[in-house]
mmCIF file of N, CA and C in Angstrom:
data_model
loop_
_atom_site.group_PDB
_atom_site.id
_atom_site.type_symbol
_atom_site.label_atom_id
_atom_site.label_comp_id
_atom_site.label_asym_id
_atom_site.label_seq_id
_atom_site.Cartn_x
_atom_site.Cartn_y
_atom_site.Cartn_z
ATOM 1 N N MET A 1 -4.642 -60.811 10.030
ATOM 2 C CA MET A 1 -3.570 -59.966 9.696
ATOM 3 C C MET A 1 -4.263 -58.621 9.321
ATOM 4 N N LEU A 2 -3.341 -57.720 9.412
ATOM 5 C CA LEU A 2 -3.877 -56.385 9.042
ATOM 6 C C LEU A 2 -3.778 -56.231 7.435
ATOM 7 N N ASN A 3 -4.905 -55.880 6.922
ATOM 8 C CA ASN A 3 -5.043 -55.489 5.427
ATOM 9 C C ASN A 3 -5.317 -54.206 5.124
ATOM 10 N N GLU A 4 -5.663 -53.410 6.045
ATOM 11 C CA GLU A 4 -6.108 -52.055 5.903
ATOM 12 C C GLU A 4 -5.306 -51.070 6.861
ATOM 13 N N LEU A 5 -4.981 -50.110 6.458
ATOM 14 C CA LEU A 5 -4.376 -49.223 7.400
ATOM 15 C C LEU A 5 -4.851 -47.789 7.313
ATOM 16 N N LYS A 6 -5.428 -47.301 8.352
ATOM 17 C CA LYS A 6 -6.085 -46.051 8.416
ATOM 18 C C LYS A 6 -4.973 -44.944 8.799
ATOM 19 N N LEU A 7 -4.744 -44.054 7.945
ATOM 20 C CA LEU A 7 -3.779 -42.761 8.103
ATOM 21 C C LEU A 7 -4.410 -41.724 8.538
ATOM 22 N N PRO A 8 -3.760 -40.836 9.491
ATOM 23 C CA PRO A 8 -4.280 -39.631 9.696
ATOM 24 C C PRO A 8 -4.050 -38.740 8.443
ATOM 25 N N ARG A 9 -5.198 -37.796 8.359
ATOM 26 C CA ARG A 9 -5.496 -36.981 7.218
ATOM 27 C C ARG A 9 -4.187 -36.357 6.566
ATOM 28 N N THR A 10 -3.359 -35.755 7.796
ATOM 29 C CA THR A 10 -2.212 -35.062 7.225
ATOM 30 C C THR A 10 -1.072 -35.959 6.613
ATOM 31 N N LEU A 11 -1.095 -37.228 7.233
ATOM 32 C CA LEU A 11 -0.151 -38.112 6.654
ATOM 33 C C LEU A 11 -0.517 -38.736 5.298
ATOM 34 N N ALA A 12 -1.755 -38.759 5.260
ATOM 35 C CA ALA A 12 -2.314 -39.350 3.861
ATOM 36 C C ALA A 12 -1.985 -38.260 2.740
ATOM 37 N N LYS A 13 -2.145 -36.964 3.251
ATOM 38 C CA LYS A 13 -1.800 -35.785 2.238
ATOM 39 C C LYS A 13 -0.454 -35.759 1.734
ATOM 40 N N ARG A 14 0.400 -36.002 2.759
ATOM 41 C CA ARG A 14 1.926 -36.159 2.569
ATOM 42 C C ARG A 14 2.179 -37.268 1.832
ATOM 43 N N LEU A 15 1.502 -38.422 1.892
ATOM 44 C CA LEU A 15 1.763 -39.587 1.048
ATOM 45 C C LEU A 15 1.392 -39.302 -0.299
ATOM 46 N N GLU A 16 0.195 -38.746 -0.504
ATOM 47 C CA GLU A 16 -0.354 -38.299 -1.902
ATOM 48 C C GLU A 16 0.800 -37.427 -2.637
ATOM 49 N N LYS A 17 1.184 -36.334 -1.769
ATOM 50 C CA LYS A 17 2.084 -35.385 -2.553
ATOM 51 C C LYS A 17 3.451 -36.163 -2.994
ATOM 52 N N VAL A 18 3.936 -36.997 -2.081
ATOM 53 C CA VAL A 18 5.198 -37.664 -2.500
ATOM 54 C C VAL A 18 4.876 -38.702 -3.577
ATOM 55 N N ALA A 19 3.789 -39.375 -3.555
ATOM 56 C CA ALA A 19 3.496 -40.083 -4.768
ATOM 57 C C ALA A 19 3.409 -39.479 -6.121
ATOM 58 N N ALA A 20 2.619 -38.287 -6.007
ATOM 59 C CA ALA A 20 2.597 -37.400 -7.261
ATOM 60 C C ALA A 20 3.921 -37.064 -7.747
ATOM 61 N N VAL A 21 4.654 -36.412 -7.006
ATOM 62 C CA VAL A 21 6.008 -35.832 -7.172
ATOM 63 C C VAL A 21 7.142 -36.936 -7.753
ATOM 64 N N THR A 22 7.008 -38.212 -7.074
ATOM 65 C CA THR A 22 7.910 -39.230 -7.532
ATOM 66 C C THR A 22 7.249 -40.099 -8.514
ATOM 67 N N HIS A 23 6.157 -40.078 -8.888
ATOM 68 C CA HIS A 23 5.282 -40.817 -9.945
ATOM 69 C C HIS A 23 5.343 -42.315 -9.514
ATOM 70 N N VAL A 24 5.062 -42.580 -8.153
ATOM 71 C CA VAL A 24 5.376 -44.058 -7.533
ATOM 72 C C VAL A 24 3.868 -43.973 -6.812
ATOM 73 N N ASN A 25 3.240 -45.159 -6.991
ATOM 74 C CA ASN A 25 1.964 -45.171 -6.411
ATOM 75 C C ASN A 25 2.069 -45.308 -5.037
ATOM 76 N N PRO A 26 1.042 -44.870 -4.106
ATOM 77 C CA PRO A 26 1.166 -44.839 -2.675
ATOM 78 C C PRO A 26 1.429 -46.226 -2.026
ATOM 79 N N GLU A 27 0.619 -47.217 -2.521
ATOM 80 C CA GLU A 27 0.748 -48.647 -1.983
ATOM 81 C C GLU A 27 2.276 -48.979 -1.898
ATOM 82 N N SER A 28 3.104 -48.803 -3.129
ATOM 83 C CA SER A 28 4.486 -48.927 -3.201
ATOM 84 C C SER A 28 5.337 -48.231 -2.239
ATOM 85 N N ILE A 29 5.055 -46.857 -2.027
ATOM 86 C CA ILE A 29 5.686 -46.311 -1.024
ATOM 87 C C ILE A 29 5.447 -46.648 0.347
ATOM 88 N N LEU A 30 4.018 -47.016 0.783
ATOM 89 C CA LEU A 30 3.895 -47.579 2.015
ATOM 90 C C LEU A 30 4.675 -48.728 2.295
ATOM 91 N N LYS A 31 4.675 -49.665 1.190
ATOM 92 C CA LYS A 31 5.269 -51.050 1.576
ATOM 93 C C LYS A 31 6.760 -51.038 1.571
ATOM 94 N N THR A 32 7.490 -50.044 0.948
ATOM 95 C CA THR A 32 8.820 -49.596 1.125
ATOM 96 C C THR A 32 9.229 -49.131 2.480
ATOM 97 N N ALA A 33 8.365 -48.075 2.873
ATOM 98 C CA ALA A 33 8.484 -47.497 4.084
ATOM 99 C C ALA A 33 8.401 -48.396 5.277
ATOM 100 N N LEU A 34 7.427 -49.230 5.142
ATOM 101 C CA LEU A 34 7.138 -50.154 6.359
ATOM 102 C C LEU A 34 8.183 -51.092 6.391
ATOM 103 N N THR A 35 8.709 -51.631 5.109
ATOM 104 C CA THR A 35 9.689 -52.862 5.030
ATOM 105 C C THR A 35 11.130 -52.171 5.678
ATOM 106 N N ASP A 36 11.361 -50.964 5.367
ATOM 107 C CA ASP A 36 12.576 -50.394 5.798
ATOM 108 C C ASP A 36 12.575 -50.035 7.233
ATOM 109 N N ARG A 37 11.300 -49.465 7.789
ATOM 110 C CA ARG A 37 11.224 -49.461 9.171
ATOM 111 C C ARG A 37 11.290 -50.849 10.138
ATOM 112 N N LEU A 38 10.560 -51.797 9.449
ATOM 113 C CA LEU A 38 10.707 -53.148 10.192
ATOM 114 C C LEU A 38 12.020 -53.701 10.203
ATOM 115 N N ASP A 39 12.625 -53.598 8.987
ATOM 116 C CA ASP A 39 14.188 -54.059 8.962
ATOM 117 C C ASP A 39 14.972 -53.366 10.096
ATOM 118 N N TYR A 40 14.840 -52.087 10.197
ATOM 119 C CA TYR A 40 15.636 -51.212 11.107
ATOM 120 C C TYR A 40 15.197 -51.847 12.451
ATOM 121 N N LEU A 41 14.050 -51.758 12.880
ATOM 122 C CA LEU A 41 13.691 -52.286 14.216
ATOM 123 C C LEU A 41 14.075 -53.596 14.626
ATOM 124 N N GLU A 42 14.124 -54.510 13.676
ATOM 125 C CA GLU A 42 14.515 -55.760 13.926
ATOM 126 C C GLU A 42 16.011 -55.899 14.077
ATOM 127 N N TRP A 43 16.807 -55.208 13.177
ATOM 128 C CA TRP A 43 18.144 -55.021 13.376
ATOM 129 C C TRP A 43 18.485 -54.420 14.892
ATOM 130 N N LYS A 44 17.827 -53.452 15.228
ATOM 131 C CA LYS A 44 18.067 -52.659 16.370
ATOM 132 C C LYS A 44 17.811 -53.732 17.650
ATOM 133 N N GLU A 45 16.612 -54.437 17.691
ATOM 134 C CA GLU A 45 16.393 -55.396 18.725
ATOM 135 C C GLU A 45 17.566 -56.443 18.738
ATOM 136 N N LYS A 46 17.969 -56.929 17.625
ATOM 137 C CA LYS A 46 19.083 -58.033 17.685
ATOM 138 C C LYS A 46 20.270 -57.491 18.084
ATOM 139 N N ALA A 47 20.636 -56.058 17.923
ATOM 140 C CA ALA A 47 21.962 -55.535 18.281
ATOM 141 C C ALA A 47 21.799 -55.360 19.852
ATOM 142 N N ILE A 48 20.722 -55.006 20.332
ATOM 143 C CA ILE A 48 20.499 -54.768 21.718
ATOM 144 C C ILE A 48 20.710 -56.041 22.463
ATOM 145 N N ALA A 49 20.046 -57.202 21.951
ATOM 146 C CA ALA A 49 20.282 -58.518 22.620
ATOM 147 C C ALA A 49 21.694 -59.025 22.597
ATOM 148 N N GLU A 50 22.195 -58.679 21.386
ATOM 149 C CA GLU A 50 23.745 -59.072 21.342
ATOM 150 C C GLU A 50 24.350 -58.469 22.476
ATOM 151 N N GLY A 51 24.374 -57.160 22.416
ATOM 152 C CA GLY A 51 25.058 -56.256 23.427
ATOM 153 C C GLY A 51 24.720 -56.564 24.832
ATOM 154 N N GLN A 52 23.537 -56.946 25.127
ATOM 155 C CA GLN A 52 23.099 -57.433 26.567
ATOM 156 C C GLN A 52 23.686 -58.619 26.785
ATOM 157 N N ALA A 53 23.924 -59.635 25.786
ATOM 158 C CA ALA A 53 24.504 -60.931 26.190
ATOM 159 C C ALA A 53 25.992 -60.827 26.358
ATOM 160 N N ASP A 54 26.642 -59.810 25.533
ATOM 161 C CA ASP A 54 28.160 -59.473 25.960
ATOM 162 C C ASP A 54 28.232 -59.084 27.264
ATOM 163 N N LEU A 55 27.262 -58.277 27.759
ATOM 164 C CA LEU A 55 27.296 -57.764 29.150
ATOM 165 C C LEU A 55 27.283 -58.838 30.021
ATOM 166 N N ASP A 56 26.271 -59.723 29.912
ATOM 167 C CA ASP A 56 25.951 -60.769 30.820
ATOM 168 C C ASP A 56 27.148 -61.685 30.910
ATOM 169 N N ASN A 57 27.982 -61.947 29.800
ATOM 170 C CA ASN A 57 28.990 -62.657 29.751
ATOM 171 C C ASN A 57 30.304 -62.136 30.187
ATOM 172 N N GLY A 58 30.146 -60.842 30.495
ATOM 173 C CA GLY A 58 31.455 -60.050 31.199
ATOM 174 C C GLY A 58 32.280 -59.609 30.022
ATOM 175 N N ASN A 59 31.753 -59.599 28.865
ATOM 176 C CA ASN A 59 32.683 -59.076 27.479
ATOM 177 C C ASN A 59 32.580 -57.520 27.652
ATOM 178 N N VAL A 60 33.345 -56.904 28.486
ATOM 179 C CA VAL A 60 33.086 -55.532 28.638
ATOM 180 C C VAL A 60 34.617 -55.028 28.603
ATOM 181 N N VAL A 61 34.743 -53.599 28.301
ATOM 182 C CA VAL A 61 35.923 -52.912 28.094
ATOM 183 C C VAL A 61 35.563 -51.548 28.958
ATOM 184 N N THR A 62 36.613 -51.295 29.898
ATOM 185 C CA THR A 62 36.416 -50.089 30.688
ATOM 186 C C THR A 62 36.861 -48.854 29.995
ATOM 187 N N SER A 63 36.495 -47.850 30.448
ATOM 188 C CA SER A 63 36.805 -46.474 29.818
ATOM 189 C C SER A 63 38.207 -46.228 29.946
ATOM 190 N N ALA A 64 38.963 -46.834 31.129
ATOM 191 C CA ALA A 64 40.426 -46.659 31.308
ATOM 192 C C ALA A 64 41.214 -47.544 30.284
ATOM 193 N N GLN A 65 40.577 -48.683 30.016
ATOM 194 C CA GLN A 65 41.255 -49.508 29.044
ATOM 195 C C GLN A 65 41.099 -48.917 27.575
ATOM 196 N N ILE A 66 40.067 -48.191 27.281
ATOM 197 C CA ILE A 66 40.044 -47.645 26.160
ATOM 198 C C ILE A 66 40.898 -46.325 25.971
ATOM 199 N N ARG A 67 41.075 -45.393 27.029
ATOM 200 C CA ARG A 67 41.961 -44.419 27.194
ATOM 201 C C ARG A 67 43.466 -44.995 26.926
ATOM 202 N N GLU A 68 43.786 -46.158 27.543
ATOM 203 C CA GLU A 68 45.272 -46.494 27.511
ATOM 204 C C GLU A 68 45.337 -46.962 26.107
ATOM 205 N N THR A 69 44.556 -47.689 25.438
ATOM 206 C CA THR A 69 44.820 -48.253 24.109
ATOM 207 C C THR A 69 44.907 -47.000 23.160
ATOM 208 N N LEU A 70 44.034 -46.070 23.197
ATOM 209 C CA LEU A 70 44.177 -44.751 22.543
ATOM 210 C C LEU A 70 45.623 -44.089 22.722
ATOM 211 N N ALA A 71 45.967 -44.004 23.861
ATOM 212 C CA ALA A 71 47.289 -43.349 24.130
ATOM 213 C C ALA A 71 48.388 -44.244 23.637
ATOM 214 N N LYS A 72 48.351 -45.488 23.618
ATOM 215 C CA LYS A 72 49.403 -46.203 22.942
ATOM 216 C C LYS A 72 49.278 -46.017 21.388
ATOM 217 N N GLN A 73 48.254 -46.070 20.715
ATOM 218 C CA GLN A 73 48.094 -45.742 19.371
ATOM 219 C C GLN A 73 48.648 -44.362 19.025
ATOM 220 N N ARG A 74 48.442 -43.406 19.798
ATOM 221 C CA ARG A 74 48.824 -42.119 19.515
ATOM 222 C C ARG A 74 50.412 -42.121 19.715
ATOM 223 N N ALA A 75 51.026 -42.680 20.718
ATOM 224 C CA ALA A 75 52.354 -42.665 20.875
ATOM 225 C C ALA A 75 53.085 -43.323 19.764
ATOM 226 N N GLN A 76 52.460 -44.486 19.069
ATOM 227 C CA GLN A 76 52.985 -45.265 18.021
ATOM 228 C C GLN A 76 53.011 -44.403 16.806
ATOM 229 N N ARG A 77 51.770 -43.788 16.406
ATOM 230 C CA ARG A 77 51.699 -42.815 15.368
ATOM 231 C C ARG A 77 52.781 -41.657 15.595
ATOM 232 N N ALA A 78 52.921 -41.125 16.524
ATOM 233 C CA ALA A 78 54.019 -40.066 16.736
ATOM 234 C C ALA A 78 55.284 -40.365 16.528
ATOM 235 N N ALA A 79 55.701 -41.774 17.053
ATOM 236 C CA ALA A 79 57.007 -42.371 16.711
ATOM 237 C C ALA A 79 57.044 -42.525 15.337
ATOM 238 N N LYS A 80 56.077 -43.043 14.555
ATOM 239 C CA LYS A 80 56.262 -43.373 13.208
ATOM 240 C C LYS A 80 56.422 -42.152 12.291
ATOM 241 N N SER A 81 55.759 -41.175 12.743
ATOM 242 C CA SER A 81 55.881 -39.704 11.893
ATOM 243 C C SER A 81 57.265 -39.240 12.209
ATOM 244 N N LYS A 82 57.969 -39.414 13.349
ATOM 245 C CA LYS A 82 59.175 -38.787 13.608
ATOM 246 C C LYS A 82 60.324 -39.539 12.782
ATOM 247 N N LYS A 83 60.029 -40.835 12.528
ATOM 248 C CA LYS A 83 60.914 -41.566 11.658
ATOM 249 C C LYS A 83 60.773 -41.327 10.185
ATOM 250 N N ALA A 84 59.671 -40.959 9.812
ATOM 251 C CA ALA A 84 59.563 -40.531 8.397
ATOM 252 C C ALA A 84 60.007 -39.126 8.298
ATOM 253 N N ALA A 85 60.121 -38.198 9.049
ATOM 254 C CA ALA A 85 60.518 -36.963 8.824
ATOM 255 C C ALA A 85 62.023 -36.862 8.816
#
């Protein structure tokens, strides 16, 4: 397992500056940053897999269907606002 991480000098300096300004130790900042990034990457991969599964199963909506639905919604709102007036 990776227990040490070598940072480029510029990144290490940025980390030191942020740690000094926020009064948070660099290790804690790194742990939070890595956790947040890994959470995002895991979420992204899961969302992509779910989307691909939808495509594979034929669960798709065409742009024409979207335009038709939006047109109906606009017409309903227009009719509703005319009744209210």
